[in-house]
Amino acid sequence: MNWRNLLPLLHKEMVLEWRQRYALSGIVLYVVSMVFVIYIASVKPTPPMWNTLFWLIILFASINAVVKSFVRESGARQLYYYQLADPAVLVLAKVLYNAFLLLMLGGLATVAFALVTSSPVQRWSLFTGTLALGSVSFSIAFTFISAIAAKADQNATLVAILSFPVVLPILLTLMRLSAACFTPAGMPVETWPDVRNLLAVDAILVALVFVLFPYIWRD
Amino acid sequence: MWWKITSVVLVLYTIIAGFLVPLKSGIERVEPNVAQTGEQVSIRFFGYNTFFTRPTETPVRVWLYYNDQYALRAQAIRLINDTILEATFQMPTNLPEEKSFVLLNALVDHPTAGASLLPIALTLRQTKVSEGSLDSAWTIHPVDNLHLQKGFSFPYQNILYETIRNTYFHVPMWFVLLFLLAASVWYSIKYLQQPEADYDRCAATYAEVGILFGLLGLTSGMVWANYTWGKPWSNDIKQLMTAVALLIYFAYFILRGSFSDPEKSARLAAVYNIFAFASLLPLLYILPRMFDSLHPGATGNPAFGTQDLDNTMRAVFYPAIIGWTLLGFWIADLRLRLQRLKDKALGVD
């Protein structure tokens, strides 16, 4: 495997995103409008409700952000990339880039949501860690599923239905972790089992992506 | 051929034995179920499948007992019919422990029909502060020389009653689901190793029949839950697991159907099948930590296997698993052959 291509590929993803700024703006607007809709619709979310709403926003924003990874470039150009670089490195670059993108979106959603509702989060460092873990996990699952769905026509719907069962354990663990962030800083909370579970799930997913991705890209 | 015959024989055996073997006798309830210390009280014992009036040489004995050490034996017993008996107790003036009340278990020992027990049948209240030493009534007639129930019968469980027979139909569905889905993933892996249309057909068919058994398990479980837990759906972890497994395979079929090129459809469906099945495994580990289960063997519930699944039940339960599994694979086999013929007629193969 030739890892030298990783950085140029990451750079390519960023340049591409910057050139197609409207897509990025679309996702940002999506997050902001979802927060705004919740602000108008709901009275005053209780901490469990806040947790649920927040992670639902993240979930749908993530799907929408990642779904385009494999369709924004033409098939011919992708074939060219596969000849230049190892497919595993290519998918790793996409996963890393998407993780970064989702972390940014998560930060945006947190700030926007905290502005319109009073945020129950007390431990910001743990919350940031949760967000980072969530971004990585979602990025792996959604990038892989969107690679499958990119081969079919109805892309966005397919990504949603294919990935919900897969990300369900991740989502539930993340929601538990972020609920732990609502407790006052002095109280001891046990977060390591959840973090360990998430890392284990991520490891399994990454291994599967590496093994299975070569079967997806060739047509 | 032999395994098809075996499956029919075992499933028939399961149905016949599962429905015809009687339940052991038990005590359904006692009335009244509250008593005060120091009073004389007549308590009616309502039996289930009991034979109180069957003739015996030694008399029927009835106890309300607290533990191995402390037990109250009825002074007089009147047998009303096979399922109702009335026992008169002289309650002692104090409780075996310094408490305001104790919970007593009911025990009826019939010399020929055997002993039956109802845990936590009666609350005995302390009316006034007791004085003096412990009443000898607690220790004078200990529970001894119980008679076992003879014959081939299933255990009696309060709240379950006759529904215990569902064990032979509901539980094996889950086994068959897992076996069939594992077979489906196996053929998906084989397809990726060697792209032959038949492997894909196998993977899809096993997943289809697996879903059928998943739905059967879910329905039979919901009927059972409605009876024993009070409502058909209580977000039990095993219900959630089954729901997620079904969602995955519905998504799998939608994915398979969304390509016009059969080779592409088979390849991507195989990839998704492996990916989704492997991500189901962490679910088995993560979800149980988050949700309490009402199923036996979880979060402090007594497990099948200690006393519930006794040897009589094992004699039906294990054949049931084998029988239903073979039947599931037979159904899959028939569907597979039909599919092969259809594809041949269409000239796809």
Coordinates of C-alpha atoms in Angstrom, one line a residue:
Chain A
M1 CA 0.0 0.0 0.0
N2 CA 1.4 3.3 -1.0
W3 CA 0.7 5.8 1.8
R4 CA 2.5 8.7 0.1
N5 CA -0.7 9.5 -1.8
L6 CA -2.7 10.2 1.3
L7 CA -1.7 13.8 1.8
P8 CA -2.2 14.9 -1.8
L9 CA -5.6 13.1 -1.9
L10 CA -6.6 14.9 1.3
H11 CA -5.5 18.1 -0.2
K12 CA -7.5 17.3 -3.4
E13 CA -10.7 16.8 -1.3
M14 CA -10.2 20.2 0.4
V15 CA -9.5 22.0 -2.8
L16 CA -12.5 20.4 -4.4
E17 CA -14.8 21.4 -1.5
W18 CA -13.5 24.9 -1.7
R19 CA -14.2 25.1 -5.4
Q20 CA -17.7 23.8 -4.9
R21 CA -18.5 26.1 -2.1
Y22 CA -22.2 26.1 -2.7
A23 CA -22.4 22.5 -1.5
L24 CA -20.6 23.4 1.7
S25 CA -22.8 26.4 2.2
G26 CA -25.8 24.2 1.6
I27 CA -24.9 21.9 4.5
V28 CA -24.2 24.9 6.7
L29 CA -27.5 26.4 5.8
Y30 CA -29.2 23.0 6.4
V31 CA -27.8 22.9 10.0
V32 CA -28.7 26.4 10.7
S33 CA -32.3 26.0 9.4
M34 CA -32.8 22.8 11.4
V35 CA -31.7 24.6 14.6
F36 CA -34.0 27.5 13.7
V37 CA -37.0 25.2 13.1
I38 CA -36.4 23.5 16.5
Y39 CA -36.1 27.0 18.1
I40 CA -39.5 28.0 16.6
A41 CA -41.2 24.7 17.2
S42 CA -40.2 23.5 20.6
V43 CA -40.8 25.4 23.8
K44 CA -37.8 24.7 26.0
P45 CA -36.1 21.4 25.5
T46 CA -35.3 19.4 28.6
P47 CA -31.8 17.9 28.7
P48 CA -32.8 14.5 27.4
M49 CA -34.8 16.2 24.6
W50 CA -31.9 18.5 23.9
N51 CA -29.7 15.5 23.6
T52 CA -32.0 13.7 21.2
L53 CA -32.6 16.8 19.0
F54 CA -28.9 17.6 18.9
W55 CA -27.8 14.2 17.7
L56 CA -30.7 14.0 15.2
I57 CA -29.4 17.3 13.7
I58 CA -25.9 15.9 13.6
L59 CA -27.1 12.6 12.1
F60 CA -29.0 14.1 9.2
A61 CA -26.5 16.8 8.6
S62 CA -23.8 14.1 8.4
I63 CA -25.7 12.1 5.9
N64 CA -26.2 15.1 3.7
A65 CA -22.6 16.2 4.0
V66 CA -21.1 12.8 3.3
V67 CA -23.5 11.6 0.6
K68 CA -21.9 13.6 -2.1
S69 CA -18.3 12.2 -1.5
F70 CA -18.5 9.7 -4.3
V71 CA -20.8 11.5 -6.7
R72 CA -19.3 14.9 -7.1
E73 CA -16.6 13.7 -9.4
S74 CA -17.4 11.9 -12.7
G75 CA -16.9 8.2 -13.0
A76 CA -14.1 8.6 -15.5
R77 CA -12.1 10.9 -13.2
Q78 CA -12.6 8.5 -10.3
L79 CA -11.2 5.6 -12.4
Y80 CA -8.2 7.8 -13.0
Y81 CA -7.7 8.2 -9.3
Y82 CA -7.9 4.5 -8.8
Q83 CA -5.1 4.0 -11.2
L84 CA -3.0 6.6 -9.5
A85 CA -3.6 5.5 -5.9
D86 CA -4.4 2.4 -3.9
P87 CA -8.3 2.3 -3.4
A88 CA -7.7 1.8 0.3
V89 CA -5.7 5.0 0.6
L90 CA -8.3 6.8 -1.5
V91 CA -11.1 5.8 0.8
L92 CA -9.0 6.5 3.8
A93 CA -8.4 10.1 2.5
K94 CA -12.2 10.5 2.1
V95 CA -12.9 9.1 5.6
L96 CA -10.4 11.5 7.1
Y97 CA -11.6 14.4 5.2
N98 CA -15.3 13.7 6.0
A99 CA -14.4 13.2 9.7
F100 CA -12.9 16.7 9.6
L101 CA -15.9 18.1 7.8
L102 CA -18.3 16.5 10.3
L103 CA -16.4 17.8 13.3
M104 CA -16.7 21.3 11.9
L105 CA -20.4 20.8 11.3
G106 CA -20.8 19.4 14.8
G107 CA -19.0 22.5 16.2
L108 CA -21.3 24.7 14.2
A109 CA -24.4 22.8 15.3
T110 CA -23.3 23.0 18.9
V111 CA -22.7 26.8 18.8
A112 CA -26.0 27.4 16.9
F113 CA -28.0 25.2 19.2
A114 CA -26.4 26.7 22.3
L115 CA -27.4 30.2 21.0
V116 CA -31.1 29.5 20.6
T117 CA -31.6 27.1 23.5
S118 CA -29.8 27.1 26.8
S119 CA -27.3 24.3 26.5
P120 CA -27.3 21.8 29.3
V121 CA -23.7 20.8 28.7
Q122 CA -21.5 21.2 31.7
R123 CA -18.3 19.4 30.7
W124 CA -17.2 20.9 27.5
S125 CA -14.0 19.0 27.1
L126 CA -15.8 15.6 27.3
F127 CA -18.4 17.0 25.0
T128 CA -15.8 18.0 22.4
G129 CA -14.3 14.5 22.7
T130 CA -17.7 12.9 22.2
L131 CA -18.2 15.1 19.1
A132 CA -14.8 14.1 17.7
L133 CA -15.5 10.4 18.3
G134 CA -18.9 10.8 16.7
S135 CA -17.5 12.5 13.7
V136 CA -14.9 9.8 13.1
S137 CA -17.5 7.0 13.6
F138 CA -20.2 8.6 11.4
S139 CA -17.6 9.4 8.8
I140 CA -16.4 5.8 8.4
A141 CA -19.9 4.4 8.3
F142 CA -21.4 7.0 6.0
T143 CA -18.4 7.2 3.6
F144 CA -18.6 3.5 3.0
I145 CA -22.3 3.4 2.6
S146 CA -22.3 6.3 0.3
A147 CA -19.7 4.5 -1.8
I148 CA -22.2 1.7 -2.2
A149 CA -25.1 4.0 -2.8
A150 CA -23.2 6.1 -5.3
K151 CA -23.4 3.1 -7.7
A152 CA -27.2 3.3 -7.6
D153 CA -29.5 6.1 -8.6
Q154 CA -31.6 7.3 -5.7
N155 CA -28.6 8.2 -3.7
A156 CA -29.6 10.2 -0.6
T157 CA -32.6 7.9 0.4
L158 CA -30.5 4.8 -0.1
V159 CA -27.7 6.2 2.2
A160 CA -30.2 6.9 4.9
I161 CA -31.9 3.5 4.9
L162 CA -28.7 1.6 4.4
S163 CA -26.8 3.3 7.2
F164 CA -29.5 3.7 10.0
P165 CA -29.2 0.1 11.2
V166 CA -25.4 0.3 11.0
V167 CA -25.0 3.6 12.9
L168 CA -27.7 2.8 15.5
P169 CA -25.3 1.4 18.1
I170 CA -22.9 4.3 17.5
L171 CA -25.7 6.9 17.9
L172 CA -27.0 5.3 21.1
T173 CA -23.5 5.2 22.6
L174 CA -22.8 8.8 21.6
M175 CA -26.1 9.9 23.2
R176 CA -25.2 8.2 26.4
L177 CA -21.8 9.8 26.4
S178 CA -23.2 13.3 25.8
A179 CA -25.8 12.8 28.5
A180 CA -22.8 12.2 30.8
C181 CA -21.6 15.7 29.8
F182 CA -24.7 17.2 31.5
T183 CA -23.7 16.2 35.0
P184 CA -21.8 18.9 37.0
A185 CA -18.0 18.8 36.7
G186 CA -17.3 17.5 40.2
M187 CA -19.5 14.4 39.9
P188 CA -17.6 11.2 38.9
V189 CA -19.0 9.6 35.7
E190 CA -17.9 6.4 34.0
T191 CA -17.2 7.2 30.4
W192 CA -14.4 4.8 29.5
P193 CA -16.7 1.7 28.7
D194 CA -18.6 3.8 26.2
V195 CA -15.5 5.3 24.7
R196 CA -13.9 1.9 24.4
N197 CA -17.0 0.5 22.7
L198 CA -17.0 3.3 20.2
L199 CA -13.3 2.7 19.5
A200 CA -13.9 -1.0 19.1
V201 CA -16.8 -0.4 16.7
D202 CA -14.7 2.1 14.7
A203 CA -11.9 -0.5 14.5
I204 CA -14.3 -3.1 13.2
L205 CA -15.8 -0.7 10.6
V206 CA -12.4 0.5 9.4
A207 CA -11.2 -3.1 9.0
L208 CA -14.4 -3.9 7.0
V209 CA -13.9 -0.8 4.9
F210 CA -10.4 -1.8 4.0
V211 CA -11.4 -5.4 3.1
L212 CA -14.6 -4.6 1.3
F213 CA -13.9 -1.3 -0.5
P214 CA -11.9 -3.0 -3.3
Y215 CA -15.1 -4.8 -4.3
I216 CA -17.1 -1.6 -4.6
W217 CA -15.1 0.7 -6.8
R218 CA -14.5 -1.5 -9.9
D219 CA -17.3 -1.7 -12.4
Chain B
M1 CA -33.6 -36.4 1.9
W2 CA -33.0 -37.7 5.4
W3 CA -32.8 -34.2 6.8
K4 CA -36.2 -33.3 5.4
I5 CA -37.8 -36.3 7.0
T6 CA -36.0 -35.5 10.2
S7 CA -37.3 -31.9 10.1
V8 CA -40.9 -33.1 9.6
V9 CA -40.6 -35.7 12.4
L10 CA -39.0 -33.3 14.8
V11 CA -41.5 -30.4 14.1
L12 CA -44.4 -32.8 14.4
Y13 CA -42.9 -34.1 17.7
T14 CA -42.5 -30.6 18.9
I15 CA -46.1 -29.7 18.1
I16 CA -47.6 -32.9 19.6
A17 CA -45.5 -33.0 22.7
G18 CA -45.5 -29.2 23.1
F19 CA -49.3 -29.1 23.1
L20 CA -50.3 -32.4 24.8
V21 CA -47.9 -32.8 27.7
P22 CA -49.7 -31.4 30.8
L23 CA -48.3 -28.8 33.1
K24 CA -47.1 -29.8 36.6
S25 CA -49.6 -28.8 39.3
G26 CA -49.1 -25.5 41.0
I27 CA -50.9 -23.1 43.3
E28 CA -52.4 -20.1 41.5
R29 CA -53.2 -17.9 44.5
V30 CA -54.4 -18.0 48.1
E31 CA -57.3 -16.1 49.5
P32 CA -57.1 -14.1 51.7
N33 CA -53.5 -13.2 51.0
V34 CA -53.0 -11.0 54.0
A35 CA -53.2 -12.1 57.6
Q36 CA -52.5 -10.7 61.1
T37 CA -50.4 -12.3 63.8
G38 CA -52.3 -14.0 66.6
E39 CA -55.5 -14.6 64.6
Q40 CA -57.1 -17.8 63.4
V41 CA -57.7 -17.7 59.7
S42 CA -59.1 -20.0 57.1
I43 CA -57.2 -19.7 53.8
R44 CA -58.4 -21.0 50.5
F45 CA -55.7 -22.5 48.2
F46 CA -56.5 -22.4 44.5
G47 CA -54.6 -25.0 42.7
Y48 CA -53.8 -25.3 39.0
N49 CA -53.8 -28.9 37.5
T50 CA -54.0 -30.2 41.1
F51 CA -55.8 -33.3 42.3
F52 CA -56.5 -32.4 45.9
T53 CA -59.3 -35.0 46.3
R54 CA -57.4 -37.9 44.9
P55 CA -57.5 -40.6 47.6
T56 CA -54.4 -41.0 49.7
E57 CA -53.3 -43.1 52.7
T58 CA -51.6 -40.3 54.6
P59 CA -53.3 -36.9 54.9
V60 CA -52.6 -33.9 52.7
R61 CA -50.3 -31.4 54.4
V62 CA -50.4 -27.6 53.9
W63 CA -47.7 -25.1 55.0
L64 CA -47.1 -21.4 54.9
Y65 CA -43.4 -21.2 55.2
Y66 CA -40.8 -18.4 55.7
N67 CA -37.6 -20.4 55.1
D68 CA -36.1 -23.8 55.8
Q69 CA -36.2 -23.0 59.5
Y70 CA -39.6 -21.4 60.1
A71 CA -42.8 -22.9 58.8
L72 CA -46.5 -22.9 59.8
R73 CA -48.5 -26.0 59.2
A74 CA -52.3 -25.9 58.8
Q75 CA -54.2 -27.3 61.7
A76 CA -57.2 -28.4 59.7
I77 CA -57.8 -29.0 56.0
R78 CA -61.0 -29.2 54.1
L79 CA -60.8 -30.5 50.5
I80 CA -63.5 -28.7 48.5
N81 CA -62.7 -30.1 45.1
D82 CA -59.6 -31.0 43.0
T83 CA -58.4 -27.4 42.7
I84 CA -59.7 -25.7 45.9
L85 CA -58.8 -26.6 49.5
E86 CA -59.4 -24.6 52.6
A87 CA -56.8 -24.7 55.4
T88 CA -57.1 -23.2 58.8
F89 CA -54.1 -21.7 60.4
Q90 CA -53.5 -20.4 63.9
M91 CA -51.1 -17.5 63.3
P92 CA -48.4 -17.2 66.0
T93 CA -48.2 -14.0 68.0
N94 CA -44.8 -12.9 66.7
L95 CA -42.8 -13.0 63.5
P96 CA -39.6 -15.0 63.0
E97 CA -37.8 -11.7 62.4
E98 CA -38.0 -8.2 63.9
K99 CA -40.1 -6.8 61.0
S100 CA -43.5 -5.3 60.6
F101 CA -44.5 -8.0 58.1
V102 CA -43.1 -11.2 56.5
L103 CA -43.9 -12.8 53.1
L104 CA -44.8 -16.5 53.3
N105 CA -44.7 -19.1 50.6
A106 CA -47.6 -21.5 50.2
L107 CA -46.9 -25.2 50.0
V108 CA -49.3 -28.1 49.5
D109 CA -48.0 -31.6 49.8
H110 CA -50.2 -34.3 48.4
P111 CA -48.9 -37.8 49.0
T112 CA -49.8 -39.3 45.6
A113 CA -50.1 -36.2 43.3
G114 CA -47.0 -34.5 44.7
A115 CA -46.0 -31.2 46.2
S116 CA -46.8 -27.8 44.7
L117 CA -45.5 -24.4 45.7
L118 CA -46.4 -20.7 45.4
P119 CA -43.6 -18.3 46.3
I120 CA -44.6 -15.1 48.2
A121 CA -48.2 -16.1 48.6
L122 CA -49.3 -14.4 51.7
T123 CA -48.3 -11.3 53.8
L124 CA -48.3 -11.8 57.5
R125 CA -48.5 -8.6 59.4
Q126 CA -47.4 -7.9 62.9
T127 CA -50.2 -6.1 64.7
K128 CA -48.6 -5.1 68.0
V129 CA -45.1 -5.2 69.3
S130 CA -44.4 -8.8 70.1
E131 CA -43.2 -9.8 73.6
G132 CA -41.6 -12.9 74.8
S133 CA -39.8 -15.6 72.9
L134 CA -40.6 -16.9 69.5
D135 CA -43.8 -18.9 69.2
S136 CA -43.1 -22.7 68.9
A137 CA -45.7 -22.9 66.1
W138 CA -43.0 -21.7 63.7
T139 CA -40.6 -24.6 64.3
I140 CA -42.8 -27.5 65.6
H141 CA -43.8 -28.7 62.1
P142 CA -40.9 -28.2 59.7
V143 CA -41.4 -28.8 56.0
D144 CA -40.3 -32.4 55.5
N145 CA -40.8 -35.6 53.5
L146 CA -42.2 -33.8 50.4
H147 CA -43.6 -36.0 47.7
L148 CA -42.3 -35.4 44.1
Q149 CA -44.7 -35.0 41.2
K150 CA -44.3 -38.0 39.0
G151 CA -44.8 -38.3 35.2
F152 CA -43.8 -36.4 32.1
S153 CA -44.9 -32.8 32.5
F154 CA -43.8 -29.2 31.9
P155 CA -43.0 -26.9 34.8
Y156 CA -45.8 -24.7 36.2
Q157 CA -44.8 -21.0 36.3
N158 CA -47.1 -18.3 37.7
I159 CA -47.8 -15.7 35.0
L160 CA -46.7 -18.1 32.3
Y161 CA -49.2 -20.9 32.8
E162 CA -49.9 -22.8 29.6
T163 CA -47.9 -20.2 27.5
I164 CA -44.7 -21.9 28.6
R165 CA -45.4 -24.1 25.5
N166 CA -44.5 -21.1 23.3
T167 CA -40.9 -21.8 24.3
Y168 CA -40.8 -24.5 21.6
F169 CA -42.1 -22.2 18.9
H170 CA -41.0 -18.7 19.7
V171 CA -37.4 -19.3 20.9
P172 CA -36.3 -21.6 18.0
M173 CA -37.4 -18.9 15.5
W174 CA -34.5 -16.7 16.8
F175 CA -32.1 -19.6 16.3
V176 CA -33.3 -20.2 12.7
L177 CA -33.0 -16.5 12.0
L178 CA -29.4 -16.4 13.1
F179 CA -28.5 -19.6 11.2
L180 CA -30.1 -18.5 8.0
L181 CA -28.6 -15.0 8.1
A182 CA -25.2 -16.5 8.8
A183 CA -25.7 -18.7 5.8
S184 CA -26.6 -15.7 3.7
V185 CA -23.4 -13.9 4.8
W186 CA -21.4 -17.0 4.0
Y187 CA -22.7 -17.0 0.4
S188 CA -22.1 -13.3 0.1
I189 CA -18.4 -13.9 1.1
K190 CA -18.3 -16.7 -1.5
Y191 CA -19.7 -14.4 -4.1
L192 CA -17.0 -11.8 -3.5
Q193 CA -14.4 -14.5 -3.8
Q194 CA -15.9 -16.0 -7.0
P195 CA -18.6 -14.0 -8.7
E196 CA -21.1 -16.7 -9.7
A197 CA -24.8 -15.7 -10.0
D198 CA -25.8 -18.8 -7.9
Y199 CA -24.0 -17.6 -4.8
D200 CA -25.9 -14.3 -5.0
R201 CA -29.2 -16.2 -5.4
C202 CA -28.3 -18.3 -2.3
A203 CA -27.5 -15.2 -0.2
A204 CA -30.7 -13.5 -1.2
T205 CA -32.9 -16.5 -0.6
Y206 CA -31.4 -17.3 2.8
A207 CA -31.9 -13.7 3.8
E208 CA -35.5 -13.8 2.6
V209 CA -36.3 -16.9 4.6
G210 CA -34.4 -15.5 7.5
I211 CA -36.6 -12.5 7.5
L212 CA -39.7 -14.7 7.4
F213 CA -38.5 -16.5 10.5
G214 CA -37.6 -13.2 12.1
L215 CA -41.2 -11.9 11.5
L216 CA -42.6 -15.2 12.9
G217 CA -40.4 -14.9 16.0
L218 CA -41.4 -11.3 16.5
T219 CA -45.1 -12.0 16.1
S220 CA -45.1 -15.1 18.4
G221 CA -43.1 -13.1 20.9
M222 CA -45.5 -10.2 20.7
V223 CA -48.5 -12.4 21.3
W224 CA -46.6 -14.0 24.3
A225 CA -45.5 -10.6 25.6
N226 CA -49.1 -9.3 25.4
Y227 CA -50.1 -12.1 27.7
T228 CA -47.2 -12.1 30.2
W229 CA -45.8 -8.6 30.1
G230 CA -49.1 -6.9 29.5
K231 CA -48.3 -5.3 26.2
P232 CA -47.0 -6.5 22.8
W233 CA -44.1 -4.1 22.6
S234 CA -42.0 -2.9 25.5
N235 CA -38.8 -1.8 23.9
D236 CA -37.2 -5.0 25.1
I237 CA -33.6 -5.3 23.9
K238 CA -34.3 -8.5 22.0
Q239 CA -37.3 -6.9 20.3
L240 CA -35.1 -4.0 19.3
M241 CA -32.3 -6.3 18.1
T242 CA -34.8 -8.2 15.9
A243 CA -36.2 -5.0 14.6
V244 CA -32.7 -3.7 13.6
A245 CA -31.9 -7.1 12.0
L246 CA -35.1 -6.9 9.9
L247 CA -34.4 -3.3 9.0
I248 CA -30.9 -4.3 7.7
Y249 CA -32.3 -7.0 5.5
F250 CA -35.2 -4.8 4.2
A251 CA -32.5 -2.3 3.2
Y252 CA -30.5 -5.1 1.7
F253 CA -33.4 -6.0 -0.6
I254 CA -34.0 -2.4 -1.5
L255 CA -30.3 -2.1 -2.4
R256 CA -30.5 -5.3 -4.5
G257 CA -33.5 -4.0 -6.3
S258 CA -32.0 -0.6 -7.1
F259 CA -29.6 -1.7 -9.8
S260 CA -30.4 -2.7 -13.4
D261 CA -27.1 -4.5 -13.9
P262 CA -27.4 -7.9 -12.1
E263 CA -23.7 -8.3 -11.6
K264 CA -23.4 -4.9 -10.0
S265 CA -26.5 -5.5 -7.9
A266 CA -25.1 -8.9 -6.6
R267 CA -21.7 -7.5 -5.8
L268 CA -22.8 -4.4 -3.9
A269 CA -25.5 -6.3 -2.1
A270 CA -22.9 -8.9 -1.0
V271 CA -20.7 -6.1 0.3
Y272 CA -23.5 -4.5 2.2
N273 CA -24.6 -7.9 3.6
I274 CA -21.2 -8.5 5.1
F275 CA -20.8 -4.9 6.3
A276 CA -24.2 -4.8 8.0
F277 CA -24.0 -8.3 9.5
A278 CA -20.6 -7.5 11.0
S279 CA -21.9 -4.2 12.4
L280 CA -24.8 -6.2 14.0
L281 CA -22.3 -7.9 16.2
P282 CA -21.3 -4.9 18.3
L283 CA -25.0 -4.2 18.6
L284 CA -25.2 -7.6 20.5
Y285 CA -22.7 -6.2 22.9
I286 CA -23.6 -2.6 23.2
L287 CA -27.4 -2.6 23.4
P288 CA -27.7 -5.0 26.3
R289 CA -25.8 -2.4 28.4
M290 CA -28.4 0.2 27.7
F291 CA -31.7 -1.4 27.9
D292 CA -33.2 -3.6 30.6
S293 CA -34.6 -6.8 29.3
L294 CA -37.8 -8.5 30.3
H295 CA -36.6 -11.8 28.8
P296 CA -35.5 -14.6 31.0
G297 CA -31.8 -14.6 31.9
A298 CA -31.3 -10.8 31.7
T299 CA -30.8 -8.1 34.4
G300 CA -31.7 -10.3 37.3
N301 CA -34.5 -12.3 35.7
P302 CA -34.2 -16.0 36.3
A303 CA -32.6 -17.7 33.2
F304 CA -34.0 -20.5 31.3
G305 CA -31.7 -23.4 32.2
T306 CA -31.6 -23.2 36.0
Q307 CA -35.0 -24.4 36.9
D308 CA -37.4 -23.2 34.2
L309 CA -35.9 -25.3 31.5
D310 CA -36.1 -28.6 33.2
N311 CA -35.3 -32.0 31.7
T312 CA -38.8 -32.4 30.4
M313 CA -38.6 -29.1 28.5
R314 CA -35.2 -29.9 27.2
A315 CA -36.5 -33.1 25.7
V316 CA -38.8 -31.0 23.6
F317 CA -36.8 -27.8 23.3
Y318 CA -33.6 -29.2 21.7
P319 CA -35.4 -31.3 19.1
A320 CA -37.6 -28.2 18.4
I321 CA -34.5 -26.1 17.6
I322 CA -33.1 -28.8 15.3
G323 CA -36.4 -29.4 13.6
W324 CA -37.2 -25.8 13.0
T325 CA -33.7 -25.1 11.7
L326 CA -33.9 -28.0 9.2
L327 CA -37.4 -26.8 8.2
G328 CA -36.0 -23.3 7.6
F329 CA -33.3 -24.6 5.4
W330 CA -35.7 -26.8 3.5
I331 CA -38.0 -23.8 2.8
A332 CA -34.9 -21.8 1.6
D333 CA -33.9 -24.8 -0.6
L334 CA -37.3 -24.9 -2.2
R335 CA -37.3 -21.2 -2.9
L336 CA -33.8 -21.5 -4.3
R337 CA -34.8 -24.2 -6.7
L338 CA -37.8 -22.2 -7.8
Q339 CA -35.7 -19.1 -8.3
R340 CA -33.1 -21.1 -10.4
L341 CA -35.9 -22.4 -12.6
K342 CA -37.4 -19.0 -13.0
D343 CA -34.0 -17.5 -13.9
K344 CA -33.4 -20.3 -16.4
A345 CA -36.8 -19.8 -18.0
L346 CA -36.0 -16.1 -18.3
G347 CA -32.6 -16.9 -19.7
V348 CA -30.8 -14.8 -17.1
D349 CA -28.6 -17.6 -15.9

